[in-house]
Amino acid sequence: MNTSRLISRIIPQYPLSLSGVHGPVHWARVWENGQHLASLNGADAEVVALFALFHDCCRTTEDEDYEHGQDAADFAQSLRGAELLINDHSFELLYEACARHTDGETEADITIQTCWDADRLDLGRVGIVPDPSRLCTEAARDADLIAWATQRAQEGFCPAILEEWLAD
Ligand SMILES: [Fe+2]
């Protein structure tokens, strides 16, 4: 996966503030949450990484935006065969994870569940401590992990991966 080519398509089209609560700093924490979860539960780490980059990139407002998950899925589809080179099965997982991530669901393939948990573990940035009953996977329901992710979210922690993304 050529992340720099993807980033060069994703970030310039993002219409909101890069420092906003749904922007790249959030994506980077979702990326790290997801990579950690995938190392524990066998989810497809590449799909989880792509979800972090895509899932909020078509938001048009920081407030309620019910279409942005589907829009993100469709945007990913538009990049297939060009900047986004993944197999059909992985793409189906990415597409579903993005399209359905706003619905509060918990039942899905483990990779999709891991995408959703990676996102929900970052709710501390908007003053919400994730409710374990709304997390999908055993790995994410760990109290220490919730506390770790929530503290980073509340502090606005900037993962190093973000610098790599923005430097490309
Ligand atoms: Fe998100």
Short mmCIF file of C-alpha atoms and ligand atoms in Angstrom, two decimals:
data_model
loop_
_atom_site.label_atom_id
_atom_site.label_comp_id
_atom_site.label_asym_id
_atom_site.label_seq_id
_atom_site.Cartn_x
_atom_site.Cartn_y
_atom_site.Cartn_z
CA MET A 1 0.00 0.00 0.00
CA ASN A 2 1.43 3.36 -1.05
CA THR A 3 0.17 5.50 1.82
CA SER A 4 1.71 8.74 0.57
CA ARG A 5 -0.21 8.56 -2.73
CA LEU A 6 -3.43 7.92 -0.83
CA ILE A 7 -2.81 10.76 1.58
CA SER A 8 -2.16 13.08 -1.34
CA ARG A 9 -5.72 12.40 -2.50
CA ILE A 10 -7.43 12.28 0.88
CA ILE A 11 -6.13 15.32 2.76
CA PRO A 12 -6.47 17.99 0.05
CA GLN A 13 -10.15 17.17 -0.47
CA TYR A 14 -10.97 17.21 3.28
CA PRO A 15 -13.21 20.25 3.64
CA LEU A 16 -12.89 20.82 7.39
CA SER A 17 -10.08 22.07 9.62
CA LEU A 18 -7.09 19.74 9.72
CA SER A 19 -6.96 20.34 13.48
CA GLY A 20 -10.68 19.72 14.04
CA VAL A 21 -12.14 16.86 16.09
CA HIS A 22 -12.80 14.73 12.99
CA GLY A 23 -9.55 15.60 11.18
CA PRO A 24 -6.19 13.94 10.64
CA VAL A 25 -5.08 14.05 14.29
CA HIS A 26 -8.16 11.93 15.08
CA TRP A 27 -7.41 9.68 12.09
CA ALA A 28 -3.88 9.12 13.39
CA ARG A 29 -5.11 8.10 16.85
CA VAL A 30 -7.69 5.80 15.23
CA TRP A 31 -4.83 4.37 13.16
CA GLU A 32 -2.79 3.62 16.30
CA ASN A 33 -5.79 2.31 18.24
CA GLY A 34 -6.60 0.04 15.30
CA GLN A 35 -3.08 -1.27 14.81
CA HIS A 36 -2.89 -2.13 18.49
CA LEU A 37 -6.26 -3.91 18.43
CA ALA A 38 -5.40 -5.79 15.24
CA SER A 39 -2.20 -7.08 16.84
CA LEU A 40 -4.34 -8.59 19.60
CA ASN A 41 -7.35 -9.95 17.74
CA GLY A 42 -6.16 -10.97 14.27
CA ALA A 43 -8.09 -8.30 12.35
CA ASP A 44 -6.72 -7.29 8.95
CA ALA A 45 -4.32 -4.50 9.96
CA GLU A 46 -4.18 -3.02 6.44
CA VAL A 47 -7.96 -2.63 6.25
CA VAL A 48 -8.02 -1.11 9.73
CA ALA A 49 -5.30 1.35 8.71
CA LEU A 50 -7.23 2.33 5.58
CA PHE A 51 -10.39 2.80 7.61
CA ALA A 52 -8.54 5.29 9.81
CA LEU A 53 -7.62 7.34 6.74
CA PHE A 54 -10.97 7.20 4.99
CA HIS A 55 -13.79 6.96 7.52
CA ASP A 56 -14.23 10.68 8.33
CA CYS A 57 -12.53 12.21 5.29
CA CYS A 58 -15.79 13.18 3.55
CA ARG A 59 -17.42 14.93 6.48
CA THR A 60 -18.89 18.26 5.57
CA THR A 61 -19.49 19.38 9.15
CA GLU A 62 -18.09 18.66 12.62
CA ASP A 63 -21.69 18.22 13.77
CA GLU A 64 -24.10 15.46 12.79
CA ASP A 65 -23.49 14.28 9.25
CA TYR A 66 -25.36 11.08 8.53
CA GLU A 67 -24.03 10.64 5.01
CA HIS A 68 -20.33 10.86 5.63
CA GLY A 69 -19.75 7.15 6.19
CA GLN A 70 -21.34 6.19 2.90
CA ASP A 71 -19.59 9.10 1.20
CA ALA A 72 -16.24 7.85 2.54
CA ALA A 73 -16.97 4.33 1.27
CA ASP A 74 -17.83 5.70 -2.17
CA PHE A 75 -14.75 7.93 -2.20
CA ALA A 76 -12.58 4.87 -1.43
CA GLN A 77 -14.32 3.08 -4.29
CA SER A 78 -13.43 5.95 -6.63
CA LEU A 79 -9.72 5.50 -5.84
CA ARG A 80 -9.67 1.74 -6.44
CA GLY A 81 -7.26 0.68 -9.13
CA ALA A 82 -5.41 3.97 -8.85
CA GLU A 83 -4.20 5.14 -5.42
CA LEU A 84 -6.03 2.33 -3.60
CA LEU A 85 -4.70 -1.09 -4.49
CA ILE A 86 -6.27 -3.83 -2.37
CA ASN A 87 -7.97 -7.11 -3.15
CA ASP A 88 -11.73 -7.48 -3.45
CA HIS A 89 -12.25 -9.07 -0.03
CA SER A 90 -10.26 -6.38 1.77
CA PHE A 91 -12.06 -3.68 -0.15
CA GLU A 92 -15.47 -5.10 0.79
CA LEU A 93 -14.45 -4.97 4.45
CA LEU A 94 -13.20 -1.40 4.13
CA TYR A 95 -16.32 -0.33 2.27
CA GLU A 96 -18.68 -1.84 4.86
CA ALA A 97 -16.66 -0.51 7.78
CA CYS A 98 -16.80 3.04 6.41
CA ALA A 99 -20.40 2.94 5.22
CA ARG A 100 -21.78 1.58 8.50
CA HIS A 101 -19.49 3.23 11.05
CA THR A 102 -22.01 5.85 12.12
CA ASP A 103 -24.83 3.45 12.98
CA GLY A 104 -23.65 2.31 16.41
CA GLU A 105 -23.65 -1.34 15.34
CA THR A 106 -21.55 -3.95 17.13
CA GLU A 107 -22.07 -7.13 15.07
CA ALA A 108 -19.85 -7.61 12.02
CA ASP A 109 -16.70 -9.29 10.74
CA ILE A 110 -13.83 -8.97 13.25
CA THR A 111 -11.95 -6.58 10.97
CA ILE A 112 -14.98 -4.30 10.66
CA GLN A 113 -15.57 -4.48 14.41
CA THR A 114 -11.95 -3.51 14.98
CA CYS A 115 -12.34 -0.48 12.71
CA TRP A 116 -15.37 0.69 14.66
CA ASP A 117 -13.69 0.09 18.02
CA ALA A 118 -10.57 2.00 16.95
CA ASP A 119 -12.82 4.98 16.19
CA ARG A 120 -14.97 4.69 19.32
CA LEU A 121 -11.89 4.44 21.55
CA ASP A 122 -11.13 8.04 20.51
CA LEU A 123 -14.39 9.48 21.83
CA GLY A 124 -12.54 11.12 24.69
CA ARG A 125 -11.73 14.00 22.33
CA VAL A 126 -15.37 15.07 22.52
CA GLY A 127 -15.72 14.42 26.25
CA ILE A 128 -17.12 10.88 26.07
CA VAL A 129 -15.55 7.90 27.81
CA PRO A 130 -16.26 4.84 25.63
CA ASP A 131 -18.94 2.56 27.08
CA PRO A 132 -17.62 -1.03 26.96
CA SER A 133 -21.10 -2.29 26.05
CA ARG A 134 -20.90 -0.25 22.85
CA LEU A 135 -17.50 -1.61 21.88
CA CYS A 136 -17.46 -4.63 19.57
CA THR A 137 -14.39 -6.62 20.55
CA GLU A 138 -13.04 -8.13 23.75
CA ALA A 139 -9.67 -6.47 23.10
CA ALA A 140 -11.23 -3.00 23.04
CA ARG A 141 -13.30 -3.55 26.18
CA ASP A 142 -10.14 -3.81 28.29
CA ALA A 143 -10.36 -1.14 31.01
CA ASP A 144 -6.66 -0.24 30.77
CA LEU A 145 -6.89 0.18 27.00
CA ILE A 146 -9.98 2.38 27.28
CA ALA A 147 -8.19 4.53 29.86
CA TRP A 148 -5.03 4.78 27.69
CA ALA A 149 -6.94 5.72 24.55
CA THR A 150 -9.22 8.15 26.38
CA GLN A 151 -6.33 10.00 27.98
CA ARG A 152 -4.64 10.43 24.59
CA ALA A 153 -7.91 11.59 23.05
CA GLN A 154 -8.59 14.09 25.83
CA GLU A 155 -5.06 15.49 25.61
CA GLY A 156 -5.22 15.77 21.82
CA PHE A 157 -2.19 13.50 21.51
CA CYS A 158 -0.60 13.63 18.06
CA PRO A 159 0.83 10.25 16.94
CA ALA A 160 4.12 10.33 15.04
CA ILE A 161 2.44 8.73 12.01
CA LEU A 162 0.69 12.04 11.38
CA GLU A 163 3.99 13.78 10.63
CA GLU A 164 4.78 11.09 8.08
CA TRP A 165 1.40 11.57 6.43
CA LEU A 166 1.71 15.34 6.26
CA ALA A 167 5.33 15.23 5.08
CA ASP A 168 4.49 13.13 2.04
FE FE B 1 -13.98 8.99 13.46
#
